[in-house]
Coordinates of C-alpha atoms in Angstrom, one line a residue:
X1 CA -16.4 23.3 12.5
X2 CA -14.6 26.5 12.6
X3 CA -11.0 25.3 12.7
X4 CA -9.1 24.8 9.4
X5 CA -7.6 20.8 8.8
X6 CA -3.9 21.5 9.0
X7 CA -0.7 20.2 9.6
X8 CA 1.1 22.0 12.4
X9 CA 4.0 23.7 9.8
X10 CA 3.4 25.4 6.8
X11 CA 4.0 22.8 4.2
X12 CA 2.9 25.3 1.0
X13 CA 4.6 28.7 2.0
X14 CA 8.3 27.5 3.1
X15 CA 11.4 29.2 3.2
X16 CA 13.5 27.9 -0.1
X17 CA 16.4 26.5 2.4
X18 CA 18.9 26.2 -0.6
X19 CA 18.5 30.0 -1.6
X20 CA 19.1 31.2 2.0
X21 CA 21.8 29.0 3.7
X22 CA 24.2 29.4 5.6
X23 CA 22.3 31.5 7.8
X24 CA 23.9 34.6 10.6
X25 CA 20.9 34.5 12.3
X26 CA 18.6 30.8 12.9
X27 CA 15.1 30.3 12.1
X28 CA 14.4 28.6 15.1
X29 CA 15.8 28.8 19.0
X30 CA 14.4 26.0 21.1
X31 CA 14.6 26.9 24.8
X32 CA 13.1 23.8 26.9
X33 CA 11.4 25.5 30.0
X34 CA 11.1 22.0 31.8
X35 CA 12.6 18.6 30.7
X36 CA 10.4 16.7 32.8
X37 CA 6.5 15.6 32.0
X38 CA 3.3 15.1 34.4
X39 CA 2.5 12.4 31.7
X40 CA 3.7 9.3 30.8
X41 CA 3.0 8.4 27.0
X42 CA 4.0 5.4 25.6
X43 CA 5.8 7.0 22.7
X44 CA 7.7 9.5 24.1
X45 CA 11.2 8.9 26.0
X46 CA 10.3 11.3 28.7
X47 CA 7.8 9.4 29.8
X48 CA 10.0 6.5 30.7
X49 CA 11.0 7.5 34.4
X50 CA 13.4 4.4 34.4
X51 CA 15.1 5.6 31.0
X52 CA 15.7 9.3 32.3
X53 CA 16.9 7.8 35.4
X54 CA 19.7 6.3 33.5
X55 CA 20.1 8.7 30.9
X56 CA 23.2 10.8 31.8
X57 CA 23.0 14.4 31.3
X58 CA 18.8 14.8 31.9
X59 CA 18.3 17.6 34.3
X60 CA 14.9 16.5 34.7
X61 CA 13.8 19.8 36.5
X62 CA 13.0 23.3 35.2
X63 CA 15.2 26.1 33.6
X64 CA 16.0 28.6 36.0
X65 CA 14.7 31.8 35.6
X66 CA 18.0 34.3 35.6
X67 CA 19.7 31.4 33.0
X68 CA 16.5 31.7 31.0
X69 CA 17.1 35.6 30.8
X70 CA 20.9 35.1 29.8
X71 CA 19.7 33.0 27.1
X72 CA 17.2 35.7 25.7
X73 CA 19.9 38.4 25.9
X74 CA 22.2 36.2 23.9
X75 CA 19.2 35.8 21.6
X76 CA 19.2 39.2 21.1
X77 CA 22.7 39.7 20.0
X78 CA 21.9 38.3 16.5
X79 CA 21.9 40.8 13.9
X80 CA 17.8 40.3 13.2
X81 CA 15.1 38.7 15.4
X82 CA 14.6 35.0 15.2
X83 CA 11.6 33.9 13.2
X84 CA 10.6 31.6 16.1
X85 CA 11.1 31.4 19.7
X86 CA 9.8 27.8 20.6
X87 CA 9.4 27.5 24.3
X88 CA 9.5 23.7 24.1
X89 CA 11.6 20.7 23.9
X90 CA 11.8 17.9 25.7
X91 CA 9.2 18.3 28.9
X92 CA 5.7 19.6 29.9
X93 CA 6.6 23.7 29.7
X94 CA 3.8 24.1 31.8
X95 CA 5.5 22.8 34.7
X96 CA 7.7 25.8 34.8
X97 CA 6.0 28.1 37.1
X98 CA 8.1 31.1 35.3
X99 CA 6.2 30.2 32.0
X100 CA 4.5 33.0 31.6
X101 CA 7.2 35.5 32.7
X102 CA 9.5 33.8 30.1
X103 CA 7.1 34.4 27.6
X104 CA 6.8 38.1 28.7
X105 CA 10.6 38.6 28.9
X106 CA 11.5 37.3 25.4
X107 CA 8.4 39.6 24.2
X108 CA 9.6 42.8 25.6
X109 CA 13.1 42.0 24.4
X110 CA 11.8 41.7 21.0
X111 CA 14.5 39.2 19.9
X112 CA 11.8 36.9 18.2
X113 CA 9.2 37.7 15.4
X114 CA 6.8 34.5 17.3
X115 CA 6.5 32.7 20.6
X116 CA 5.0 29.5 20.4
X117 CA 5.2 26.2 22.8
X118 CA 3.5 22.7 22.9
X119 CA 1.7 21.4 25.9
X120 CA -0.6 18.4 26.7
X121 CA -2.9 21.0 28.0
X122 CA -3.5 19.2 31.7
X123 CA -2.3 22.1 33.7
X124 CA -4.0 24.5 31.7
X125 CA -6.7 26.5 34.1
X126 CA -8.8 30.0 33.7
X127 CA -5.6 31.9 36.0
X128 CA -2.5 30.3 33.9
X129 CA -4.8 30.8 30.6
X130 CA -5.1 34.4 31.0
X131 CA -1.4 34.9 32.4
X132 CA 0.0 33.4 29.1
X133 CA -2.5 35.4 26.7
X134 CA -1.3 38.9 28.3
X135 CA 2.2 38.0 28.1
X136 CA 1.9 37.6 24.3
X137 CA 2.6 34.1 23.5
X138 CA 2.0 33.9 20.0
X139 CA 0.7 30.0 19.3
X140 CA 0.0 27.1 21.6
X141 CA 0.1 24.1 20.2
X142 CA -1.8 21.4 22.3
X143 CA -1.5 17.5 22.0
X144 CA -4.3 15.6 22.4
X145 CA -3.4 11.8 23.6
X146 CA -7.3 10.5 23.4
X147 CA -10.9 11.6 23.4
X148 CA -11.8 10.4 26.6
X149 CA -10.4 9.6 30.2
X150 CA -9.9 6.0 29.4
X151 CA -7.4 6.6 26.1
X152 CA -5.2 8.9 28.5
X153 CA -5.1 6.3 31.3
X154 CA -4.1 4.0 28.4
X155 CA -1.8 5.6 26.4
X156 CA -0.5 8.8 28.7
X157 CA -0.8 6.5 32.0
X158 CA -2.3 9.0 33.8
X159 CA -5.8 9.9 35.3
X160 CA -7.0 13.3 34.3
X161 CA -10.2 14.9 34.4
X162 CA -11.0 15.0 30.6
X163 CA -14.2 17.4 30.7
X164 CA -12.3 19.8 33.0
X165 CA -9.4 19.7 30.3
X166 CA -11.7 20.4 27.4
X167 CA -13.3 23.5 29.4
X168 CA -10.2 25.0 30.2
X169 CA -8.9 24.6 26.4
X170 CA -12.1 26.5 25.5
X171 CA -11.5 29.1 28.1
X172 CA -8.0 29.5 26.7
X173 CA -9.7 29.5 23.1
X174 CA -12.5 31.9 23.9
X175 CA -9.8 34.5 25.6
X176 CA -6.7 33.6 23.2
X177 CA -6.9 37.3 21.6
X178 CA -3.9 37.3 19.0
X179 CA -2.8 33.9 20.3
X180 CA -2.8 31.1 17.7
X181 CA -4.9 27.6 19.1
X182 CA -3.4 24.8 17.2
X183 CA -4.8 21.0 18.5
X184 CA -3.5 17.7 17.2
X185 CA -3.9 14.2 18.1
X186 CA -2.3 10.7 17.1
X187 CA -4.5 8.9 14.8
X188 CA -3.0 5.7 14.3
X189 CA -4.2 4.5 17.6
X190 CA -7.6 5.6 17.1
X191 CA -10.6 4.3 14.8
X192 CA -12.7 6.5 12.1
X193 CA -15.6 6.8 14.6
X194 CA -12.8 8.5 17.1
X195 CA -11.4 10.6 14.5
X196 CA -14.6 12.2 14.1
X197 CA -15.4 12.6 17.9
X198 CA -12.2 14.3 18.2
X199 CA -13.0 16.8 15.6
X200 CA -16.2 17.3 17.3
X201 CA -15.0 17.9 20.7
X202 CA -12.2 20.3 19.6
X203 CA -13.0 21.9 15.9
X204 CA -14.9 24.6 17.7
X205 CA -12.0 25.7 20.0
X206 CA -9.3 25.6 17.6
X207 CA -8.0 27.6 14.7
X208 CA -6.3 24.6 13.3
X209 CA -6.3 21.3 13.9
X210 CA -5.0 17.5 12.6
X211 CA -4.6 14.3 12.9
X212 CA -1.0 13.0 12.5
X213 CA 0.6 9.7 11.8
X214 CA 3.3 8.5 14.8
X215 CA 6.5 8.9 13.5
X216 CA 10.1 7.3 14.9
X217 CA 11.1 11.1 16.1
X218 CA 13.4 10.3 19.0
X219 CA 16.5 8.3 17.8
X220 CA 17.7 5.6 19.7
X221 CA 14.3 5.2 21.5
X222 CA 13.0 1.9 21.3
X223 CA 9.1 2.0 20.1
X224 CA 8.1 -1.3 22.1
X225 CA 4.7 0.2 22.9
X226 CA 3.1 1.6 20.0
X227 CA 3.7 0.4 16.1
X228 CA 5.7 3.3 13.6
X229 CA 3.6 3.9 10.8
X230 CA 5.7 2.8 7.7
X231 CA 3.6 3.9 4.7
X232 CA 2.9 7.7 5.9
X233 CA 4.8 10.5 7.4
X234 CA 3.7 12.7 10.4
X235 CA 1.3 14.7 7.8
X236 CA 0.0 11.9 6.2
X237 CA 2.5 12.1 3.1
X238 CA 4.0 9.0 1.5
X239 CA 7.6 8.3 3.3
X240 CA 10.9 9.7 2.0
X241 CA 14.1 10.0 3.2
X242 CA 16.4 13.0 2.6
X243 CA 20.3 12.5 3.8
X244 CA 21.2 16.2 4.3
X245 CA 19.5 17.3 7.8
X246 CA 18.1 20.6 7.1
X247 CA 17.6 21.5 10.8
X248 CA 21.4 22.0 11.9
X249 CA 20.9 25.0 9.3
X250 CA 18.6 26.9 10.4
X251 CA 17.4 26.0 14.2
X252 CA 19.4 25.1 17.3
X253 CA 18.0 24.0 20.9
X254 CA 18.6 24.8 24.5
X255 CA 18.4 22.1 27.2
X256 CA 16.8 23.1 30.4
X257 CA 20.4 23.2 32.1
X258 CA 21.5 25.4 29.7
X259 CA 23.4 22.9 27.5
X260 CA 22.9 23.5 23.4
X261 CA 22.1 20.4 21.7
X262 CA 22.4 20.2 17.9
X263 CA 19.0 18.9 17.3
X264 CA 15.6 19.1 19.0
X265 CA 15.1 15.7 19.2
X266 CA 18.5 15.1 21.2
X267 CA 16.5 13.5 24.2
X268 CA 19.4 11.6 25.2
X269 CA 22.0 14.3 25.4
X270 CA 24.5 12.8 22.7
X271 CA 24.4 15.9 20.9
X272 CA 25.5 18.6 22.8
X273 CA 27.8 21.1 21.1
X274 CA 27.9 23.8 23.7
X275 CA 26.6 25.3 27.3
X276 CA 25.0 28.7 27.3
X277 CA 26.6 29.0 30.5
X278 CA 29.8 29.3 29.1
X279 CA 29.4 30.6 25.7
X280 CA 26.7 32.9 23.6
X281 CA 24.3 31.3 21.5
X282 CA 25.6 33.4 19.0
X283 CA 29.3 32.0 19.5
X284 CA 28.1 28.4 19.5
X285 CA 25.9 29.0 16.2
X286 CA 28.8 29.9 14.6
X287 CA 30.9 27.4 16.4
X288 CA 33.2 24.7 15.5
X289 CA 31.0 22.2 16.3
X290 CA 28.1 22.9 14.5
X291 CA 29.9 23.8 11.3
X292 CA 31.5 20.3 11.4
X293 CA 28.2 18.8 11.3
X294 CA 27.0 20.9 9.3
X295 CA 29.6 19.7 6.8
X296 CA 29.1 16.2 7.7
X297 CA 25.5 16.5 6.5
X298 CA 26.6 17.7 3.0
X299 CA 29.2 15.2 2.2
X300 CA 26.6 13.0 3.0
X301 CA 28.0 10.9 5.7
X302 CA 24.9 11.3 8.2
X303 CA 24.5 7.3 8.1
X304 CA 28.3 7.1 9.5
X305 CA 27.0 8.7 12.4
X306 CA 25.9 6.6 15.4
X307 CA 22.9 9.0 15.9
X308 CA 22.0 10.7 13.3
X309 CA 22.3 7.9 10.8
X310 CA 19.3 6.5 12.5
X311 CA 16.9 9.4 12.6
X312 CA 13.3 8.8 11.8
X313 CA 12.4 12.2 11.6
X314 CA 14.5 12.4 8.1
X315 CA 12.4 9.8 7.1
X316 CA 8.9 10.3 8.8
X317 CA 8.7 14.5 9.5
X318 CA 10.7 15.9 7.0
X319 CA 9.2 18.6 4.8
X320 CA 12.7 20.1 3.3
X321 CA 14.5 18.9 1.0
X322 CA 18.2 20.1 0.2
X323 CA 20.0 16.9 -1.0
X324 CA 20.6 18.1 -4.5
X325 CA 21.7 21.2 -3.2
X326 CA 24.3 19.6 -1.0
X327 CA 27.5 20.8 -3.3
X328 CA 26.5 24.3 -3.5
X329 CA 25.6 24.9 -0.1
X330 CA 28.7 23.2 0.6
X331 CA 30.7 25.7 -1.5
X332 CA 29.0 28.6 0.6
X333 CA 29.8 27.0 3.8
X334 CA 33.4 26.5 3.1
X335 CA 33.7 30.2 1.9
X336 CA 32.6 31.2 5.8
X337 CA 35.0 29.5 7.5

């Protein structure tokens, strides 16, 4: 197998947040090309069509390209390029017909050191692959939901041509140029034999590969159809909860309609902190709403918040623990007010 077995984030060479925050320029900006999806995965709120219809604020469509260009122009106002522009949040990014254009526009502007995305890969094809690669995408994270057609029909609730999808991923890998290909699968609903089959199918058409655990990543979403792993986090480590959310100190998310969310997990639009159509990202990043949230976390009051207090991301997916540095960071934060 060619691929390295590595989790999707770097657990070994992470920046020590307590040494650099508060940040004038965010490390990561999420921009959602589309907040709808062609899959109906059991673990994902976006896949629940009835739930989406009842959720105020869900655009359930694609991002307008002119709005996107305004967002990228805003990002260029920061003092330095962001580390990662992540073209992904709630939906399937490749549903946006301008996806390759979005990558190219940001690349040409030089507002980010790297541009990546996460996709279910079902919409990849040779023509689209080359457009995305030529546009300059730095990394593609591919979420695999099974190792055959039957798995997809059971878990993602859609019929797919599994062989064709694998062939399209293979084509992307063969022509990837400088783009890193990362492939992952949920391992809690499959057997050891199926894990081996996953490595066999994808191990030679990826740079990195990993088998993850199910985690309660989306606040307020009831996991009635899948069981959350209670022993291990997303990356296979023991579960550990943190009180201070690190994400609010280094990332911000823009929804497909231009509203800005505190968190990239804000599927229910209950953590809106601004609107790109009315303010710049820099203004929102340095604004009062985000400041108050940061202060709340540093004062260890997360459990009092109706959304953040129940967030499973801070038990099952969090590699950064800045709890013991909260007092020092709070002093630094207040000094910037």
